[in-house]
């Protein structure tokens, strides 16, 4: 496994010399197929968490013959410990819009929407005027594409793409059955490209610098760089763009407070990496994938409390429609409480792990499917802390 | 364009099915049953209970068989160790949220959750019981339906039923996560929201969370009281449904056995709602002809057309909520149940020399809305509550079981008199299009003196399960007194299921379509698919029941309402004439506009 040394990168927030108008002009001179080929070649994978190859997503959507197609920028950013999309939208909004316009050009969509977290209302005025300005620029360039804002209302599940479409359609935000996937039937059941805020900025930058430049960074399966939201027991909480493929130990060396016991990578639904595995794990698709959330815990933290918090979050934020997730989350939560109180034997944790395994394969969407990640990794690595 | 074929393997057996088929249906083709809970063939796919998960070779997660279309080369296992564990977990999780009290539960023995728990031999103590912290409530304010949240498995079948099939949306999913539940608007009790009491949610609920309010004990009490004279009426659709709740297959006509069972239960007189169905035809047919005359000849702009039927109380409440401005279009005729009730404590009591207060009138209905209807304040024209208790087909079956009556071997007996005679026209009230057909058989003959011009009296265009049906009948060579109808084309429409009713009424309201007469039944298929009928129900079962209804019609000697001898006698001895003074007093009613939520 290749692994990378710590390296700060400045692509996402780079503003110098980045005239999005110039990038767009270059894009519009090329064919949509060429743009998509480049995206595939770059190896860019979605930065929202699931890591689907962006170029392929665009290609699939392009190959659908529907008249109406949509581009959606997922700015719901509900994952605990993630706060990068807000920063990106505040600092480099034009690069996000440009990514949407490029995607629109590539798949032949005329409308794009930014579905943004309700808590980011304070951005509304500024963002709207920037969108207006951008739409005007597109009109001047003769590109038939318009962007509009849509507001979420605070449910974590509405960041899941199909629940997001439901929410945008004015319905209850519940994930849909898949297939069909968004590339075939997304918003209003039309072919839709949905990408994370950060993914769209990389799309812009790949079109600025070329795929090769992007490929120079990262590893074979995890090309490029990524924005991380670093929080927890760290003297340097904040947002950092780092090369992909970084070894966890390198990360801890840079951001830990010297007493790091574990890092939760990928938010509440991510993986807990304990100290003894820091050397074995890299941050990337061949190791531990992440949408950017990196929570650092030092030895003063009770991993029982950490897990308890996550489970409370899931029991609350599950949409509640499917059995394994709705009831499973409650059982895992009540179960560790019962073990803690001595009402159930420690061996009950194994029943719960088996339940978590069923939740992973039988839940309807990524939320229920991911609860087993923190559960199993924390139980496996910090069993004593959970029991006593 | 023909559909593509897809080849796959299920449990190592190759099978070829049409593109778009679900894994569930493909497995059915090979006689593998995959358990389901949220799935119902009447409804859109939900894929939320997850009990139907199967293993797909090469896939990380287990697809839900009900929600996943087949794809080429799929290799499915419906019973692997992983699948069994996941299913058992799902059932155990559902039970952990569930107040399991099967022995006292109304659905005991008829519950899909119980069946699955039994099949998978689940252990209810594996996981922790979550019921105590849930604050579950039971809503039993409605005269028709009880909603018990502690029995609910959140499959959303009721929500989809109420929204998709009925366009009512009285039930919705609220809250998320552990607090998610099925609720009415603002958590109000069912009787104070738009709910039409149709009971379709009840027939589609897999558990005891939605059930009819049952009045079995009250009925035993009055039967056992020697002071009281208890009459019972049976609606047209009960005789073709009842058998299903007593171990017979769908489509069995059990009229004679039902009558003998009722007698053995101890009812003093076993009578027929069909009698008042025939009466309804005379009243409603006359009302239609009168409205046509007022509108066409007298040019009375106050007369509302089209006229719609009023015998489905779910439909009546629906229009009261959704189209209060169209209430003048609803026939003022009471439903056959209520006509019967009003006559039982007047005409019948007089004839039998009984005091009205000693007559108790019970009805057996395929319907839960009839329970509500009997309790409407308008339905007391005899001076008493006209119908005292309404039982569903299912409740009657329960009473027959309680009484230890072996139904299948009962002799066929005949209804008592008076008010026990009926015609084939009354029987078909139980099927969508039946009221229309019955009305046409009579109205056409009144106006022209000849039988309707359809072979064997069968008006086929109004029959069948299509959601909205239309028919036109040309009226020619009329009797002199109906001269104004000469050459007129009577334009009729029929809808069943309130979603179809809405489609039709929106067209009427907007003026896109104009008709003279509209028949609407709240339940899909008409009363044969009513909310009080045996569970389960689906289109195959509806078809079987429908076939039985039309067989019953053809088997009867009298097939036109106006030829029912007891109805003729009723007019001679008591009512005078259709729409006469006495009719108005007892057989007609008015409606109330209601809120939209
Ligand atoms: C419970 C849940 C929450 C999610 N929330 C977000 C989110 O806030 N933002 C986001 O970009 N993706 C989120 N996703 C992932 C999206 O479903 C989707 O994969 C993503 O937007 C695709 O964009 P990408 O390919 O650019 O990553 C979430 C997924 C799940 C299962
Ligand atoms: S896994 Fe959880 S969030 Fe996803 S559909 Fe099921 S209940 Fe809803
Ligand atoms: S709903 Fe079903 S499982 Fe629940 S108590 Fe009633 S019969 Fe038993
Ligand atoms: S009885 Fe009918 S209207 Fe009322 S909630 Fe059930 S399905 Fe909806
Ligand atoms: S009330 Fe019945 S149909 Fe409705 S969600 Fe609950 S169990 Fe399912
Ligand atoms: S029956 Fe398939 S998910 Fe419920």
PDB file of N, CA and C and ligand atoms in Angstrom, chain A residues 45-52 54 57 74-79 85 156-157 159-162 194-197 199 365-367, ligand 1:
ATOM      1  N   UNK A  45     -12.980  11.031  -7.259  1.00  0.00           N
ATOM      2  CA  UNK A  45     -14.132  10.335  -6.675  1.00  0.00           C
ATOM      3  C   UNK A  45     -14.871  11.283  -5.743  1.00  0.00           C
ATOM      4  N   UNK A  46     -16.170  11.021  -5.600  1.00  0.00           N
ATOM      5  CA  UNK A  46     -17.029  11.946  -4.864  1.00  0.00           C
ATOM      6  C   UNK A  46     -16.514  12.240  -3.478  1.00  0.00           C
ATOM      7  N   UNK A  47     -16.580  13.496  -3.087  1.00  0.00           N
ATOM      8  CA  UNK A  47     -16.036  13.907  -1.793  1.00  0.00           C
ATOM      9  C   UNK A  47     -17.110  13.972  -0.702  1.00  0.00           C
ATOM     10  N   UNK A  48     -18.324  13.521  -1.046  1.00  0.00           N
ATOM     11  CA  UNK A  48     -19.414  13.581  -0.063  1.00  0.00           C
ATOM     12  C   UNK A  48     -19.432  12.387   0.872  1.00  0.00           C
ATOM     13  N   UNK A  49     -18.621  11.384   0.568  1.00  0.00           N
ATOM     14  CA  UNK A  49     -18.559  10.252   1.482  1.00  0.00           C
ATOM     15  C   UNK A  49     -18.553   8.908   0.766  1.00  0.00           C
ATOM     16  N   UNK A  50     -19.441   8.765  -0.213  1.00  0.00           N
ATOM     17  CA  UNK A  50     -19.579   7.458  -0.846  1.00  0.00           C
ATOM     18  C   UNK A  50     -18.446   7.178  -1.831  1.00  0.00           C
ATOM     19  N   UNK A  51     -17.841   8.223  -2.362  1.00  0.00           N
ATOM     20  CA  UNK A  51     -16.662   8.041  -3.191  1.00  0.00           C
ATOM     21  C   UNK A  51     -16.885   7.451  -4.557  1.00  0.00           C
ATOM     22  N   UNK A  52     -18.036   7.704  -5.147  1.00  0.00           N
ATOM     23  CA  UNK A  52     -18.298   7.179  -6.495  1.00  0.00           C
ATOM     24  C   UNK A  52     -17.506   8.002  -7.518  1.00  0.00           C
ATOM     25  N   UNK A  54     -16.564  10.360 -10.135  1.00  0.00           N
ATOM     26  CA  UNK A  54     -17.382  11.473 -10.626  1.00  0.00           C
ATOM     27  C   UNK A  54     -17.575  11.421 -12.141  1.00  0.00           C
ATOM     28  N   UNK A  57     -20.190   8.961 -13.114  1.00  0.00           N
ATOM     29  CA  UNK A  57     -21.523   9.466 -12.773  1.00  0.00           C
ATOM     30  C   UNK A  57     -22.020  10.403 -13.876  1.00  0.00           C
ATOM     31  N   UNK A  74     -24.800  19.119  -3.501  1.00  0.00           N
ATOM     32  CA  UNK A  74     -25.202  18.685  -2.165  1.00  0.00           C
ATOM     33  C   UNK A  74     -24.421  19.476  -1.119  1.00  0.00           C
ATOM     34  N   UNK A  75     -25.094  20.458  -0.530  1.00  0.00           N
ATOM     35  CA  UNK A  75     -24.472  21.287   0.506  1.00  0.00           C
ATOM     36  C   UNK A  75     -25.237  21.129   1.814  1.00  0.00           C
ATOM     37  N   UNK A  76     -25.728  19.907   2.038  1.00  0.00           N
ATOM     38  CA  UNK A  76     -26.514  19.675   3.259  1.00  0.00           C
ATOM     39  C   UNK A  76     -25.595  19.538   4.476  1.00  0.00           C
ATOM     40  N   UNK A  77     -24.397  19.098   4.224  1.00  0.00           N
ATOM     41  CA  UNK A  77     -23.345  19.009   5.261  1.00  0.00           C
ATOM     42  C   UNK A  77     -23.862  18.754   6.673  1.00  0.00           C
ATOM     43  N   UNK A  78     -24.446  17.571   6.863  1.00  0.00           N
ATOM     44  CA  UNK A  78     -24.987  17.264   8.185  1.00  0.00           C
ATOM     45  C   UNK A  78     -24.113  16.321   8.991  1.00  0.00           C
ATOM     46  N   UNK A  79     -23.087  15.760   8.380  1.00  0.00           N
ATOM     47  CA  UNK A  79     -22.260  14.771   9.064  1.00  0.00           C
ATOM     48  C   UNK A  79     -21.566  15.431  10.257  1.00  0.00           C
ATOM     49  N   UNK A  85     -17.835  22.332   3.768  1.00  0.00           N
ATOM     50  CA  UNK A  85     -18.608  22.819   2.623  1.00  0.00           C
ATOM     51  C   UNK A  85     -19.040  24.274   2.833  1.00  0.00           C
ATOM     52  N   UNK A 156     -30.669  15.327   9.077  1.00  0.00           N
ATOM     53  CA  UNK A 156     -29.407  14.774   8.569  1.00  0.00           C
ATOM     54  C   UNK A 156     -29.666  13.908   7.344  1.00  0.00           C
ATOM     55  N   UNK A 157     -30.747  13.148   7.373  1.00  0.00           N
ATOM     56  CA  UNK A 157     -30.997  12.186   6.313  1.00  0.00           C
ATOM     57  C   UNK A 157     -31.192  12.879   4.963  1.00  0.00           C
ATOM     58  N   UNK A 159     -29.368  14.757   3.530  1.00  0.00           N
ATOM     59  CA  UNK A 159     -28.122  14.806   2.773  1.00  0.00           C
ATOM     60  C   UNK A 159     -27.954  13.574   1.912  1.00  0.00           C
ATOM     61  N   UNK A 160     -28.654  12.507   2.253  1.00  0.00           N
ATOM     62  CA  UNK A 160     -28.628  11.301   1.422  1.00  0.00           C
ATOM     63  C   UNK A 160     -29.336  11.646   0.130  1.00  0.00           C
ATOM     64  N   UNK A 161     -28.711  11.309  -0.986  1.00  0.00           N
ATOM     65  CA  UNK A 161     -29.156  11.880  -2.254  1.00  0.00           C
ATOM     66  C   UNK A 161     -30.640  11.670  -2.574  1.00  0.00           C
ATOM     67  N   UNK A 162     -31.155  10.479  -2.369  1.00  0.00           N
ATOM     68  CA  UNK A 162     -32.546  10.258  -2.789  1.00  0.00           C
ATOM     69  C   UNK A 162     -33.528  10.894  -1.810  1.00  0.00           C
ATOM     70  N   UNK A 194     -25.761  14.396  -8.879  1.00  0.00           N
ATOM     71  CA  UNK A 194     -25.657  15.047  -7.572  1.00  0.00           C
ATOM     72  C   UNK A 194     -24.233  14.883  -7.085  1.00  0.00           C
ATOM     73  N   UNK A 195     -23.622  16.025  -6.783  1.00  0.00           N
ATOM     74  CA  UNK A 195     -22.246  16.013  -6.289  1.00  0.00           C
ATOM     75  C   UNK A 195     -22.107  16.888  -5.065  1.00  0.00           C
ATOM     76  N   UNK A 196     -21.166  16.506  -4.257  1.00  0.00           N
ATOM     77  CA  UNK A 196     -20.814  17.298  -3.088  1.00  0.00           C
ATOM     78  C   UNK A 196     -20.175  18.626  -3.534  1.00  0.00           C
ATOM     79  N   UNK A 197     -20.274  19.627  -2.664  1.00  0.00           N
ATOM     80  CA  UNK A 197     -19.695  20.952  -2.924  1.00  0.00           C
ATOM     81  C   UNK A 197     -18.232  20.836  -3.352  1.00  0.00           C
ATOM     82  N   UNK A 199     -16.516  18.221  -4.413  1.00  0.00           N
ATOM     83  CA  UNK A 199     -16.327  17.490  -5.674  1.00  0.00           C
ATOM     84  C   UNK A 199     -16.424  18.457  -6.851  1.00  0.00           C
ATOM     85  N   UNK A 365     -30.689   2.422   3.357  1.00  0.00           N
ATOM     86  CA  UNK A 365     -29.770   3.431   2.824  1.00  0.00           C
ATOM     87  C   UNK A 365     -28.477   3.470   3.600  1.00  0.00           C
ATOM     88  N   UNK A 366     -27.599   4.352   3.175  1.00  0.00           N
ATOM     89  CA  UNK A 366     -26.269   4.458   3.748  1.00  0.00           C
ATOM     90  C   UNK A 366     -26.252   4.769   5.230  1.00  0.00           C
ATOM     91  N   UNK A 367     -27.287   5.394   5.744  1.00  0.00           N
ATOM     92  CA  UNK A 367     -27.276   5.720   7.165  1.00  0.00           C
ATOM     93  C   UNK A 367     -27.289   4.438   7.994  1.00  0.00           C
TER      94      UNK A 367
HETATM   95  C1  LIG C   1     -27.170   9.639   5.791  1.00  0.00           C
HETATM   96  C2  LIG C   1     -26.393  10.258   4.690  1.00  0.00           C
HETATM   97  C3  LIG C   1     -26.101  11.604   4.727  1.00  0.00           C
HETATM   98  C4  LIG C   1     -25.399  12.205   3.704  1.00  0.00           C
HETATM   99  N1  LIG C   1     -25.142  13.521   3.798  1.00  0.00           N
HETATM  100  C5  LIG C   1     -24.412  14.099   2.825  1.00  0.00           C
HETATM  101  C6  LIG C   1     -24.092  15.475   2.894  1.00  0.00           C
HETATM  102  O1  LIG C   1     -24.448  16.179   3.837  1.00  0.00           O
HETATM  103  N2  LIG C   1     -23.390  16.021   1.873  1.00  0.00           N
HETATM  104  C7  LIG C   1     -22.961  15.276   0.819  1.00  0.00           C
HETATM  105  O2  LIG C   1     -22.335  15.804  -0.074  1.00  0.00           O
HETATM  106  N3  LIG C   1     -23.251  13.970   0.726  1.00  0.00           N
HETATM  107  C8  LIG C   1     -23.956  13.375   1.699  1.00  0.00           C
HETATM  108  N4  LIG C   1     -24.257  12.047   1.587  1.00  0.00           N
HETATM  109  C9  LIG C   1     -23.825  11.322   0.377  1.00  0.00           C
HETATM  110  C10 LIG C   1     -24.821  11.527  -0.750  1.00  0.00           C
HETATM  111  O3  LIG C   1     -25.831  10.549  -0.665  1.00  0.00           O
HETATM  112  C11 LIG C   1     -24.195  11.400  -2.118  1.00  0.00           C
HETATM  113  O4  LIG C   1     -23.517  10.200  -2.170  1.00  0.00           O
HETATM  114  C12 LIG C   1     -23.263  12.517  -2.439  1.00  0.00           C
HETATM  115  O5  LIG C   1     -23.895  13.738  -2.341  1.00  0.00           O
HETATM  116  C13 LIG C   1     -22.749  12.335  -3.840  1.00  0.00           C
HETATM  117  O6  LIG C   1     -21.823  13.331  -4.134  1.00  0.00           O
HETATM  118  P1  LIG C   1     -20.298  12.991  -4.416  1.00  0.00           P
HETATM  119  O7  LIG C   1     -20.264  11.842  -5.371  1.00  0.00           O
HETATM  120  O8  LIG C   1     -19.757  14.225  -4.981  1.00  0.00           O
HETATM  121  O9  LIG C   1     -19.691  12.634  -3.098  1.00  0.00           O
HETATM  122  C14 LIG C   1     -24.954  11.435   2.612  1.00  0.00           C
HETATM  123  C15 LIG C   1     -25.256  10.081   2.586  1.00  0.00           C
HETATM  124  C16 LIG C   1     -25.954   9.493   3.596  1.00  0.00           C
HETATM  125  C17 LIG C   1     -26.250   8.039   3.526  1.00  0.00           C
END
